[in-house]
Short mmCIF file of C-alpha atoms in Angstrom, two decimals:
data_model
loop_
_atom_site.label_atom_id
_atom_site.label_comp_id
_atom_site.label_asym_id
_atom_site.label_seq_id
_atom_site.Cartn_x
_atom_site.Cartn_y
_atom_site.Cartn_z
CA MET X 1 -150.25 19.74 239.05
CA LEU X 2 -151.60 16.44 237.83
CA SER X 3 -152.52 17.74 234.47
CA TYR X 4 -149.13 19.32 234.15
CA SER X 5 -147.29 16.01 234.75
CA ARG X 6 -149.51 14.27 232.26
CA SER X 7 -148.79 16.69 229.57
CA PHE X 8 -145.12 16.46 230.40
CA GLU X 9 -145.19 12.66 229.89
CA LYS X 10 -146.97 13.11 226.64
CA PHE X 11 -144.38 15.58 225.54
CA LEU X 12 -141.55 13.27 226.47
CA PHE X 13 -143.09 10.38 224.62
CA SER X 14 -143.63 12.32 221.44
CA ASN X 15 -140.10 13.62 221.65
CA VAL X 16 -138.67 10.12 221.95
CA GLU X 17 -140.65 9.00 218.97
CA LYS X 18 -139.38 11.83 216.89
CA SER X 19 -135.78 11.57 217.91
CA LEU X 20 -135.60 7.81 217.31
CA PRO X 21 -134.20 7.83 213.78
CA PHE X 22 -131.67 10.47 214.73
CA SER X 23 -130.43 8.45 217.68
CA ILE X 24 -129.78 5.52 215.40
CA ALA X 25 -127.75 7.65 213.08
CA TYR X 26 -125.83 9.00 215.98
CA SER X 27 -124.87 5.52 217.18
CA THR X 28 -123.36 4.65 213.81
CA GLU X 29 -121.24 7.75 213.96
CA VAL X 30 -119.99 6.77 217.35
CA LYS X 31 -118.89 3.39 216.02
CA LYS X 32 -116.83 5.08 213.36
CA GLU X 33 -115.12 7.32 215.84
CA VAL X 34 -114.35 4.47 218.17
CA LYS X 35 -112.05 2.97 215.61
CA GLU X 36 -109.82 6.02 215.72
CA GLU X 37 -109.88 7.31 219.26
CA PHE X 38 -112.00 7.38 222.35
CA ARG X 39 -114.05 10.45 222.74
CA VAL X 40 -113.22 12.30 225.88
CA LEU X 41 -116.09 13.38 228.05
CA ASN X 42 -115.53 17.05 228.39
CA LEU X 43 -117.52 17.79 231.52
CA LYS X 44 -115.67 20.81 232.75
CA ASN X 45 -115.82 22.33 229.28
CA VAL X 46 -112.09 22.70 229.08
CA LYS X 47 -110.96 24.26 225.85
CA ARG X 48 -109.08 22.15 223.44
CA GLN X 49 -105.97 23.26 221.72
CA THR X 50 -107.02 26.40 219.94
CA GLN X 51 -106.43 26.58 216.28
CA PRO X 52 -104.32 29.50 215.11
CA LYS X 53 -106.46 32.31 213.78
CA ARG X 54 -106.58 32.44 210.05
CA ALA X 55 -104.51 35.35 208.91
CA GLN X 56 -106.46 38.01 207.03
CA LYS X 57 -105.70 37.97 203.38
CA GLN X 58 -103.75 41.09 202.59
CA LEU X 59 -104.82 42.57 199.31
CA GLU X 60 -102.23 44.46 197.44
CA ALA X 61 -103.05 48.03 196.62
CA LEU X 62 -101.24 50.20 194.14
CA PRO X 63 -98.97 52.86 195.60
CA PRO X 64 -100.64 56.29 195.78
CA ARG X 65 -100.51 58.06 192.45
CA THR X 66 -99.27 61.22 194.09
CA ASN X 67 -95.83 59.59 193.92
CA LYS X 68 -95.94 59.64 190.14
CA MET X 69 -97.37 63.09 189.61
CA PRO X 70 -95.18 65.55 187.71
CA VAL X 71 -94.77 69.03 189.15
CA ASP X 72 -96.24 70.77 186.10
CA GLN X 73 -99.30 68.56 185.73
CA ASP X 74 -102.71 69.88 184.76
CA TRP X 75 -104.53 69.86 188.08
CA GLY X 76 -107.90 70.52 186.45
CA SER X 77 -107.84 67.12 184.80
CA VAL X 78 -106.62 65.34 187.93
CA TRP X 79 -109.50 66.71 189.96
CA PRO X 80 -112.19 67.67 187.42
CA GLY X 81 -115.25 67.91 189.63
CA PRO X 82 -116.41 68.25 193.21
CA ARG X 83 -115.39 65.21 195.19
CA SER X 84 -114.51 64.15 198.72
CA PHE X 85 -110.89 64.41 199.67
CA HIS X 86 -108.70 61.47 198.67
CA PRO X 87 -105.13 61.28 199.98
CA ALA X 88 -103.81 59.30 197.04
CA SER X 89 -104.92 61.98 194.54
CA VAL X 90 -103.93 65.14 196.39
CA PRO X 91 -100.17 65.70 196.41
CA LEU X 92 -100.30 68.10 199.34
CA PRO X 93 -98.99 67.29 202.82
CA VAL X 94 -102.21 68.37 204.52
CA ARG X 95 -103.02 67.48 208.10
CA GLN X 96 -106.25 67.75 210.03
CA GLY X 97 -107.17 67.09 213.63
CA TYR X 98 -106.25 68.14 217.12
CA VAL X 99 -103.67 66.34 219.21
CA GLU X 100 -102.81 67.68 222.64
CA LYS X 101 -99.17 66.73 222.38
CA GLY X 102 -97.60 66.00 219.05
CA VAL X 103 -98.50 66.64 215.44
CA ALA X 104 -101.94 66.54 213.88
CA PRO X 105 -102.94 63.34 212.06
CA ASP X 106 -101.78 63.21 208.44
CA LYS X 107 -103.96 62.82 205.36
CA TYR X 108 -103.95 59.02 205.17
CA ALA X 109 -107.07 57.44 206.70
CA ASN X 110 -108.13 60.81 208.06
CA ALA X 111 -111.91 60.99 208.22
CA GLU X 112 -111.86 64.67 209.21
CA LEU X 113 -110.43 65.59 205.82
CA ILE X 114 -113.22 63.69 204.08
CA LYS X 115 -115.88 65.51 206.06
CA ILE X 116 -114.93 69.09 205.36
CA PRO X 117 -116.02 70.55 202.01
CA ASN X 118 -113.13 71.19 199.66
CA PHE X 119 -112.71 73.42 196.65
CA LEU X 120 -109.96 71.49 194.95
CA HIS X 121 -112.02 71.52 191.74
CA LEU X 122 -112.20 75.33 191.76
CA THR X 123 -108.58 76.40 191.53
CA PRO X 124 -107.96 79.81 189.88
CA PRO X 125 -106.68 78.36 186.54
CA VAL X 126 -109.74 76.10 186.30
CA ILE X 127 -112.11 79.00 186.99
CA LYS X 128 -110.31 81.01 184.33
CA ARG X 129 -110.67 78.15 181.87
CA GLN X 130 -114.36 77.76 182.60
CA CYS X 131 -114.96 81.49 182.19
CA GLU X 132 -113.20 81.38 178.82
CA ALA X 133 -115.45 78.52 177.77
CA LEU X 134 -118.56 80.40 178.88
CA LYS X 135 -117.54 83.64 177.19
CA LYS X 136 -118.88 82.64 173.80
CA PHE X 137 -122.39 82.42 175.23
CA CYS X 138 -122.27 85.96 176.61
CA THR X 139 -123.51 89.09 174.83
CA PRO X 140 -121.93 92.54 175.30
CA TRP X 141 -123.50 94.98 177.71
CA PRO X 142 -125.81 97.42 175.85
CA LYS X 143 -124.04 100.71 175.23
CA ALA X 144 -127.14 102.77 176.00
CA LEU X 145 -127.07 101.53 179.59
CA GLU X 146 -123.67 102.78 180.61
CA ASN X 147 -124.57 104.11 184.05
CA ASP X 148 -127.22 103.53 186.69
CA LYS X 149 -129.13 106.65 185.74
CA GLU X 150 -129.68 105.37 182.18
CA CYS X 151 -130.72 101.96 183.51
CA GLU X 152 -133.25 103.58 185.82
CA LYS X 153 -134.60 105.66 183.01
CA HIS X 154 -135.11 102.78 180.57
CA PHE X 155 -136.04 100.14 183.13
CA PRO X 156 -137.92 101.95 185.89
CA ILE X 157 -139.32 98.84 187.55
CA GLU X 158 -137.01 96.71 189.70
CA VAL X 159 -138.25 93.15 190.24
CA THR X 160 -136.79 91.16 193.13
CA SER X 161 -137.39 87.49 193.83
CA SER X 162 -135.32 84.77 195.48
CA ASP X 163 -134.29 81.28 194.44
CA TYR X 164 -133.26 78.80 197.08
CA CYS X 165 -130.60 76.11 196.77
CA HIS X 166 -131.09 73.33 199.25
CA SER X 167 -129.36 70.02 199.71
CA ALA X 168 -132.59 68.20 199.10
CA PRO X 169 -134.11 66.19 196.27
CA THR X 170 -136.71 68.90 195.74
CA ILE X 171 -135.99 72.26 194.12
CA ARG X 172 -139.20 73.82 195.40
CA ASN X 173 -139.25 76.26 198.25
CA PRO X 174 -142.40 78.08 199.32
CA LEU X 175 -140.39 81.27 199.93
CA ALA X 176 -139.40 81.45 196.24
CA ARG X 177 -142.91 82.59 195.33
CA ILE X 178 -142.50 86.06 196.89
CA VAL X 179 -142.02 88.84 194.33
CA THR X 180 -141.19 92.46 195.13
CA ILE X 181 -141.45 95.25 192.55
CA LYS X 182 -139.97 98.67 193.21
CA PHE X 183 -140.25 101.84 191.18
CA LYS X 184 -139.86 105.55 191.65
CA LEU X 185 -143.09 107.46 191.94
CA SER X 186 -141.62 110.17 189.72
CA SER X 187 -141.31 107.66 186.86
CA LEU X 188 -145.09 107.44 186.64
CA ASN X 189 -147.00 109.97 184.58
CA LEU X 190 -149.27 111.46 187.23
CA ASN X 191 -150.67 114.94 187.90
CA GLU X 192 -151.17 116.45 191.34
CA ARG X 193 -154.59 114.96 191.96
CA ALA X 194 -153.76 111.56 190.50
CA LYS X 195 -150.55 111.41 192.53
CA ASP X 196 -152.46 112.14 195.70
CA LYS X 197 -154.94 109.39 194.89
CA PHE X 198 -152.15 106.97 193.97
CA LEU X 199 -150.46 107.54 197.31
CA ARG X 200 -153.75 106.96 199.10
CA LEU X 201 -154.25 103.69 197.21
CA VAL X 202 -150.66 102.54 197.82
CA GLY X 203 -150.64 103.52 201.49
CA GLU X 204 -147.58 102.50 203.50
CA ARG X 205 -145.92 100.85 200.48
CA TYR X 206 -144.62 104.30 199.54
CA ASN X 207 -141.31 105.37 201.03
CA LYS X 208 -141.26 109.15 201.23
CA GLU X 209 -137.50 109.44 201.76
CA THR X 210 -136.47 107.55 198.62
CA ASP X 211 -139.64 108.33 196.64
CA THR X 212 -140.08 104.60 195.86
CA VAL X 213 -143.11 102.39 195.90
CA ALA X 214 -142.53 98.72 196.80
CA ILE X 215 -145.26 96.17 196.14
CA VAL X 216 -144.74 92.71 197.68
CA THR X 217 -146.95 89.88 196.45
CA ASP X 218 -146.99 86.44 198.03
CA ARG X 219 -150.59 85.32 197.87
CA CYS X 220 -150.28 83.09 194.78
CA PRO X 221 -148.46 79.75 194.93
CA LEU X 222 -146.06 80.43 192.02
CA LYS X 223 -143.54 83.13 191.27
CA LYS X 224 -144.96 83.83 187.81
CA GLN X 225 -148.45 84.27 189.19
CA ASN X 226 -147.20 86.63 191.88
CA TYR X 227 -145.26 88.67 189.31
CA ASP X 228 -148.33 88.94 187.12
CA TYR X 229 -150.40 89.95 190.14
CA ALA X 230 -147.89 92.65 191.11
CA MET X 231 -147.98 94.04 187.58
CA TYR X 232 -151.75 93.93 187.64
CA LEU X 233 -151.76 95.85 190.92
CA LEU X 234 -149.48 98.50 189.49
CA THR X 235 -151.63 98.91 186.36
CA ALA X 236 -154.85 98.96 188.32
CA CYS X 237 -153.56 101.55 190.81
CA TYR X 238 -152.25 103.77 188.02
CA HIS X 239 -155.47 103.79 186.05
CA GLU X 240 -157.61 104.07 189.14
CA SER X 241 -155.67 107.13 190.26
CA TRP X 242 -156.42 108.85 186.95
CA ASN X 243 -160.05 107.89 187.28
CA VAL X 244 -162.27 110.59 188.79
CA GLU X 245 -165.35 109.23 190.49
CA PRO X 246 -168.49 111.42 190.63
CA TRP X 247 -168.32 111.59 194.44
CA GLU X 248 -164.77 112.90 194.27
CA GLU X 249 -166.11 116.11 192.72
CA LEU X 250 -168.13 116.76 195.86
CA LYS X 251 -164.99 117.38 197.88
CA SER X 252 -165.30 120.81 199.45
CA GLU X 253 -162.74 122.93 201.22
CA ALA X 254 -163.80 121.53 204.59
CA ASP X 255 -162.80 118.02 203.36
CA MET X 256 -159.31 119.09 202.35
CA GLU X 257 -156.63 117.37 204.34
CA TYR X 258 -154.10 120.15 203.70
CA TYR X 259 -154.28 123.91 203.11
CA ASP X 260 -154.23 124.83 199.44
CA TRP X 261 -153.71 128.57 199.05
CA SER X 262 -155.01 128.75 195.49
CA LYS X 263 -158.43 127.49 196.59
CA ASN X 264 -158.79 129.58 199.69
CA ALA X 265 -160.14 132.94 200.80
CA SER X 266 -156.61 134.31 201.19
CA LYS X 267 -156.11 134.28 197.41
CA LYS X 268 -159.40 136.01 196.77
CA SER X 269 -158.68 138.76 199.29
CA VAL X 270 -155.24 139.37 197.81
CA GLU X 271 -156.77 139.58 194.33
CA ALA X 272 -159.41 141.97 195.65
CA LEU X 273 -156.74 144.08 197.38
CA PHE X 274 -154.65 144.50 194.24
CA GLY X 275 -157.50 144.35 191.73
CA LYS X 276 -155.43 142.01 189.54
CA GLN X 277 -155.11 138.30 188.79
CA THR X 278 -152.70 136.40 191.03
CA GLU X 279 -150.19 135.83 188.23
CA ASP X 280 -149.68 139.57 187.75
CA ILE X 281 -149.01 140.45 191.39
CA PRO X 282 -145.27 140.63 192.23
CA ASN X 283 -143.89 138.55 195.18
CA VAL X 284 -147.16 136.65 195.53
CA LYS X 285 -145.51 133.25 195.25
CA GLU X 286 -143.45 133.79 198.36
CA TYR X 287 -146.53 134.99 200.21
CA SER X 288 -148.59 131.97 199.15
CA GLU X 289 -145.83 129.60 200.23
CA ALA X 290 -145.51 131.33 203.59
CA VAL X 291 -149.25 131.13 204.20
CA SER X 292 -149.33 127.44 203.19
CA THR X 293 -146.44 126.61 205.54
CA LEU X 294 -148.09 128.48 208.35
CA MET X 295 -151.39 126.67 207.88
CA ASN X 296 -150.00 123.21 207.14
CA GLU X 297 -147.14 122.96 209.60
CA GLY X 298 -148.54 125.11 212.40
CA GLU X 299 -147.22 128.21 214.05
CA SER X 300 -143.55 128.30 214.82
CA GLU X 301 -141.14 131.16 215.18
CA TYR X 302 -139.70 130.46 211.75
CA SER X 303 -142.99 130.27 209.88
CA VAL X 304 -144.42 133.35 211.58
CA THR X 305 -141.29 135.40 210.80
CA LYS X 306 -141.38 134.19 207.22
CA TYR X 307 -145.06 135.10 206.95
CA GLY X 308 -144.37 138.60 208.26
CA ASP X 309 -141.48 139.13 205.83
CA SER X 310 -143.50 137.95 202.85
CA VAL X 311 -146.44 140.23 203.76
CA ARG X 312 -144.04 143.21 204.00
CA LYS X 313 -142.58 142.30 200.62
CA LEU X 314 -146.01 141.86 199.05
CA LEU X 315 -147.27 145.20 200.26
CA GLY X 316 -143.98 147.01 199.56
CA LEU X 317 -143.33 147.90 203.22
CA PRO X 318 -139.86 148.34 204.69
CA ASP X 319 -138.21 145.36 206.39
CA ALA X 320 -138.89 144.70 210.05
CA PRO X 321 -136.40 146.38 212.39
CA LYS X 322 -133.79 143.96 213.61
CA THR X 323 -133.89 143.36 217.34
CA MET Q 1 -127.45 65.89 246.13
CA ASN Q 2 -129.02 62.62 247.21
CA ILE Q 3 -132.74 62.90 247.05
CA ILE Q 4 -134.95 59.85 247.23
CA ARG Q 5 -138.61 60.60 247.35
CA LYS Q 6 -141.26 58.15 248.33
CA VAL Q 7 -144.51 58.61 246.57
CA THR Q 8 -147.25 56.73 248.37
CA LEU Q 9 -150.68 56.57 246.92
CA GLU Q 10 -153.10 57.66 249.56
CA GLY Q 11 -156.40 55.97 250.23
CA VAL Q 12 -154.82 52.53 249.91
CA ASN Q 13 -154.03 50.68 253.12
CA THR Q 14 -150.40 50.54 254.09
CA ARG Q 15 -149.87 46.80 253.48
CA SER Q 16 -150.59 46.96 249.75
CA SER Q 17 -149.44 50.51 249.18
CA ILE Q 18 -147.72 51.20 245.90
CA THR Q 19 -144.38 52.82 246.37
CA ARG Q 20 -142.39 54.45 243.67
CA THR Q 21 -139.00 55.91 244.25
CA ILE Q 22 -137.60 58.56 241.98
CA HIS Q 23 -133.85 58.75 241.73
CA LEU Q 24 -132.47 62.20 241.31
CA TYR Q 25 -128.81 61.51 241.95
CA ALA Q 26 -126.22 63.75 240.45
CA PRO Q 27 -124.73 60.74 238.58
CA CYS Q 28 -128.07 60.33 236.82
CA CYS Q 29 -127.52 63.67 235.10
CA LYS Q 30 -124.17 62.61 233.74
CA ASN Q 31 -123.60 62.72 230.01
CA GLN Q 32 -122.62 59.31 228.72
CA ALA Q 33 -123.41 59.33 225.02
CA GLY Q 34 -120.42 59.12 222.70
CA ARG Q 35 -117.92 58.69 225.52
CA TYR Q 36 -115.78 55.64 226.15
CA ARG Q 37 -114.54 54.20 229.39
CA ILE Q 38 -110.91 53.53 230.02
CA THR Q 39 -110.22 49.81 230.10
CA PRO Q 40 -107.92 48.29 232.75
CA ARG Q 41 -105.43 47.15 230.13
CA LYS Q 42 -105.70 50.34 228.10
CA ASP Q 43 -106.28 48.38 224.93
CA LEU Q 44 -109.58 49.76 223.63
CA PRO Q 45 -108.85 51.19 220.21
CA LEU Q 46 -110.49 54.54 219.46
CA THR Q 47 -110.63 56.37 216.16
CA TYR Q 48 -110.26 60.13 216.06
CA GLU Q 49 -114.02 60.42 215.84
CA MET Q 50 -114.54 58.25 218.92
CA ALA Q 51 -111.75 59.91 220.88
CA ASN Q 52 -113.52 63.26 220.80
CA PRO Q 53 -116.81 63.44 222.70
CA PRO Q 54 -119.87 65.09 221.13
CA HIS Q 55 -119.25 68.50 222.68
CA GLN Q 56 -116.10 68.75 220.55
CA ILE Q 57 -118.14 68.79 217.35
CA ALA Q 58 -117.31 71.96 215.42
CA HIS Q 59 -114.20 72.39 217.61
CA ARG Q 60 -112.05 69.34 217.11
CA LYS Q 61 -114.17 67.27 214.80
CA ALA Q 62 -116.81 67.93 212.17
CA TRP Q 63 -120.30 66.58 211.66
CA ASN Q 64 -120.94 63.23 210.05
CA SER Q 65 -123.96 64.54 208.17
CA TRP Q 66 -123.69 67.66 206.06
CA ASN Q 67 -126.93 69.14 204.78
CA THR Q 68 -128.95 72.34 204.77
CA SER Q 69 -132.05 70.96 206.43
CA ASN Q 70 -131.34 72.25 209.91
CA ILE Q 71 -130.29 75.76 209.02
CA ASP Q 72 -132.83 78.56 209.40
CA GLY Q 73 -135.47 78.11 206.73
CA GLY Q 74 -134.21 74.67 205.76
CA ILE Q 75 -136.65 72.20 204.30
CA ARG Q 76 -137.26 68.49 205.03
CA PRO Q 77 -135.34 68.20 208.33
CA ALA Q 78 -137.24 65.12 209.49
CA GLN Q 79 -137.01 63.30 206.17
CA THR Q 80 -133.30 64.04 205.94
CA ALA Q 81 -132.64 62.61 209.40
CA ILE Q 82 -134.61 59.45 208.69
CA GLU Q 83 -132.91 59.00 205.33
CA ASP Q 84 -129.50 59.41 206.96
CA VAL Q 85 -130.29 56.71 209.50
CA PHE Q 86 -131.46 54.44 206.71
CA ILE Q 87 -128.36 55.09 204.61
CA ARG Q 88 -126.10 54.37 207.58
CA LYS Q 89 -127.86 51.10 208.34
CA PHE Q 90 -127.84 50.03 204.73
CA VAL Q 91 -124.21 50.90 204.14
CA THR Q 92 -122.87 49.30 207.31
CA GLY Q 93 -124.90 46.19 206.55
CA THR Q 94 -123.90 45.99 202.91
CA TRP Q 95 -120.23 46.62 203.61
CA HIS Q 96 -120.35 44.20 206.48
CA ASN Q 97 -117.43 44.53 208.88
CA LEU Q 98 -115.56 46.65 206.36
CA PHE Q 99 -116.22 50.22 207.41
CA VAL Q 100 -113.60 51.35 209.90
CA SER Q 101 -114.80 54.94 210.13
CA GLU Q 102 -118.24 56.46 210.50
CA VAL Q 103 -120.41 56.74 207.43
CA ILE Q 104 -120.17 60.37 206.32
CA ILE Q 105 -123.17 61.66 204.40
CA LYS Q 106 -122.78 64.92 202.51
CA ARG Q 107 -125.63 66.38 200.53
CA GLN Q 108 -125.13 68.88 197.72
CA HIS Q 109 -128.28 69.92 195.90
CA ASN Q 110 -129.86 66.59 195.10
CA ILE Q 111 -126.64 64.58 195.18
CA ILE Q 112 -125.90 62.49 198.23
CA ARG Q 113 -122.22 61.71 198.73
CA ILE Q 114 -121.49 58.83 201.04
CA ALA Q 115 -117.90 58.81 202.18
CA GLY Q 116 -115.90 56.72 204.57
CA ILE Q 117 -112.85 54.59 205.12
CA ILE Q 118 -113.01 50.87 204.49
CA ARG Q 119 -110.70 47.98 205.17
CA ARG Q 120 -109.25 46.07 202.23
CA GLY Q 121 -110.97 42.90 203.40
CA ILE Q 122 -112.43 41.93 200.05
CA GLY Q 123 -111.11 41.90 196.53
CA ALA Q 124 -111.28 44.82 194.16
CA ARG Q 125 -113.95 43.19 192.00
CA LYS Q 126 -116.22 42.59 194.95
CA MET Q 127 -115.61 46.14 196.06
CA TYR Q 128 -116.59 47.53 192.68
CA PHE Q 129 -119.69 45.38 192.71
CA LEU Q 130 -120.67 46.62 196.17
CA ILE Q 131 -120.11 50.24 195.15
CA GLY Q 132 -122.42 49.84 192.17
CA TYR Q 133 -124.93 47.86 194.18
CA THR Q 134 -125.09 50.45 196.97
CA GLU Q 135 -125.32 53.39 194.57
CA GLU Q 136 -127.98 51.75 192.44
CA LEU Q 137 -130.23 50.60 195.25
CA LEU Q 138 -129.96 53.76 197.32
CA SER Q 139 -130.59 55.99 194.32
CA PHE Q 140 -133.66 53.92 193.53
CA TRP Q 141 -135.00 54.25 197.05
CA LEU Q 142 -134.09 57.88 197.68
CA GLN Q 143 -134.76 58.99 194.09
CA CYS Q 144 -131.58 61.03 193.72
CA PRO Q 145 -128.03 60.42 192.52
CA ILE Q 146 -125.81 58.72 195.09
CA LYS Q 147 -122.04 58.74 194.99
CA LEU Q 148 -119.85 56.51 197.09
CA GLU Q 149 -116.44 58.01 197.76
CA LEU Q 150 -114.40 55.54 199.71
CA GLN Q 151 -110.85 55.34 200.92
CA THR Q 152 -109.23 52.04 201.71
CA VAL Q 153 -106.77 51.14 204.42
CA ALA Q 154 -104.77 47.95 204.67
CA ASP Q 155 -105.54 47.34 208.30
CA LYS Q 156 -108.08 48.66 210.72
CA ARG Q 157 -105.31 49.69 213.06
CA ASP Q 158 -104.49 52.44 210.55
CA VAL Q 159 -107.45 54.49 211.71
CA VAL Q 160 -106.80 53.99 215.42
CA PHE Q 161 -106.07 57.32 217.05
CA LYS Q 162 -105.35 56.11 220.55
CA TYR Q 163 -105.89 53.24 222.94
CA ILE Q 164 -107.63 53.78 226.25
#
């Protein structure tokens, strides 16, 4: 407590010292005022007569130019580009907003109209004019590519990639790197064995219903790199499927994943039965197909009946009696 | 639903026990943001934006920020939000006491359009200066073109929608 009071005294003293010149100045001011009027001690802090508020300076603005617009004006030059709505430039009595009772707020000082995106710069005549201007940069469509079939024939590979437009200062989007190439398997020059190998290499990328192969690449950071990689994959798969490895020759009948009539005992026995080559035997094609279906797809009423019919045909027997 | 729970720390003697009460009143769950109270004299001016509470967005009023950051697969959502706050602070400070509506920020590609309604409190020359100043500084900071699209009103009462 003692120390506190001491310091307080010290503080007071230093304050007095400092404020001394100011107090002198103050006293002179008082003398000046005394000549005019006594100062009133305003203890209760009663407000004096309040001064009238200074009126805000009203700045003149030109009347809206919609008043002066002719009816047949060229709207494209009034509103040349995308812009927020401005009531003084749009000569339309538009309203926006919800009022429970009464009419919606009009276009003047209406923030809702500024917020919503407008297409006042894309009126049909302006679009027409822009298309006319762009026409000279266009080339005619090649005559050889009249229909989709021709296009598919000359350009068998379909490349799909996406570009993204964002409202951001960057034009990059990681999803833009993904490239998909699609082509029909029939457009490739492959034989039976190579086709089988190609399908094994491609796996689930092949769609059996549409006969298309779709390769999606997204492992590289750029679109160009992914496109190149997809093309590399296609080339590599194609050449690899034509390639016959030494161990592929070792494939025996037991390794076959489907029944091939021409490599099986059935063909040999038929040849032995007729004493001719397979090509010379009549109705053998139907028989071979029936046997293949029976072996590949399993026994069903249809396949068994078909097998019986084909055997009768092959051996020249009369048709089975209808039940 | 008046629930007041007393949480007493055990192991401390009762005289110096620390008590904390958790209030779970129904009024505590009340939404208050963006809503205005009715004044006794019914003289609080509200603009259309203020008159409609936040749950009316996309029904009676639109958003104040238009961008593609928050859509599915949008990029830079956090940066966009921070930039918008910065733009709002800068614009309201630069156009001191002049904006009578909210600052509307619309982004198209790399352009940022800042729109709003201002009071004709300063002269046209000062206004042109401030437009250039705002555009120049913001485009320097945000590194993209900025466009200021303003409307002027003679008096701030022009934007008042209703008094409550």
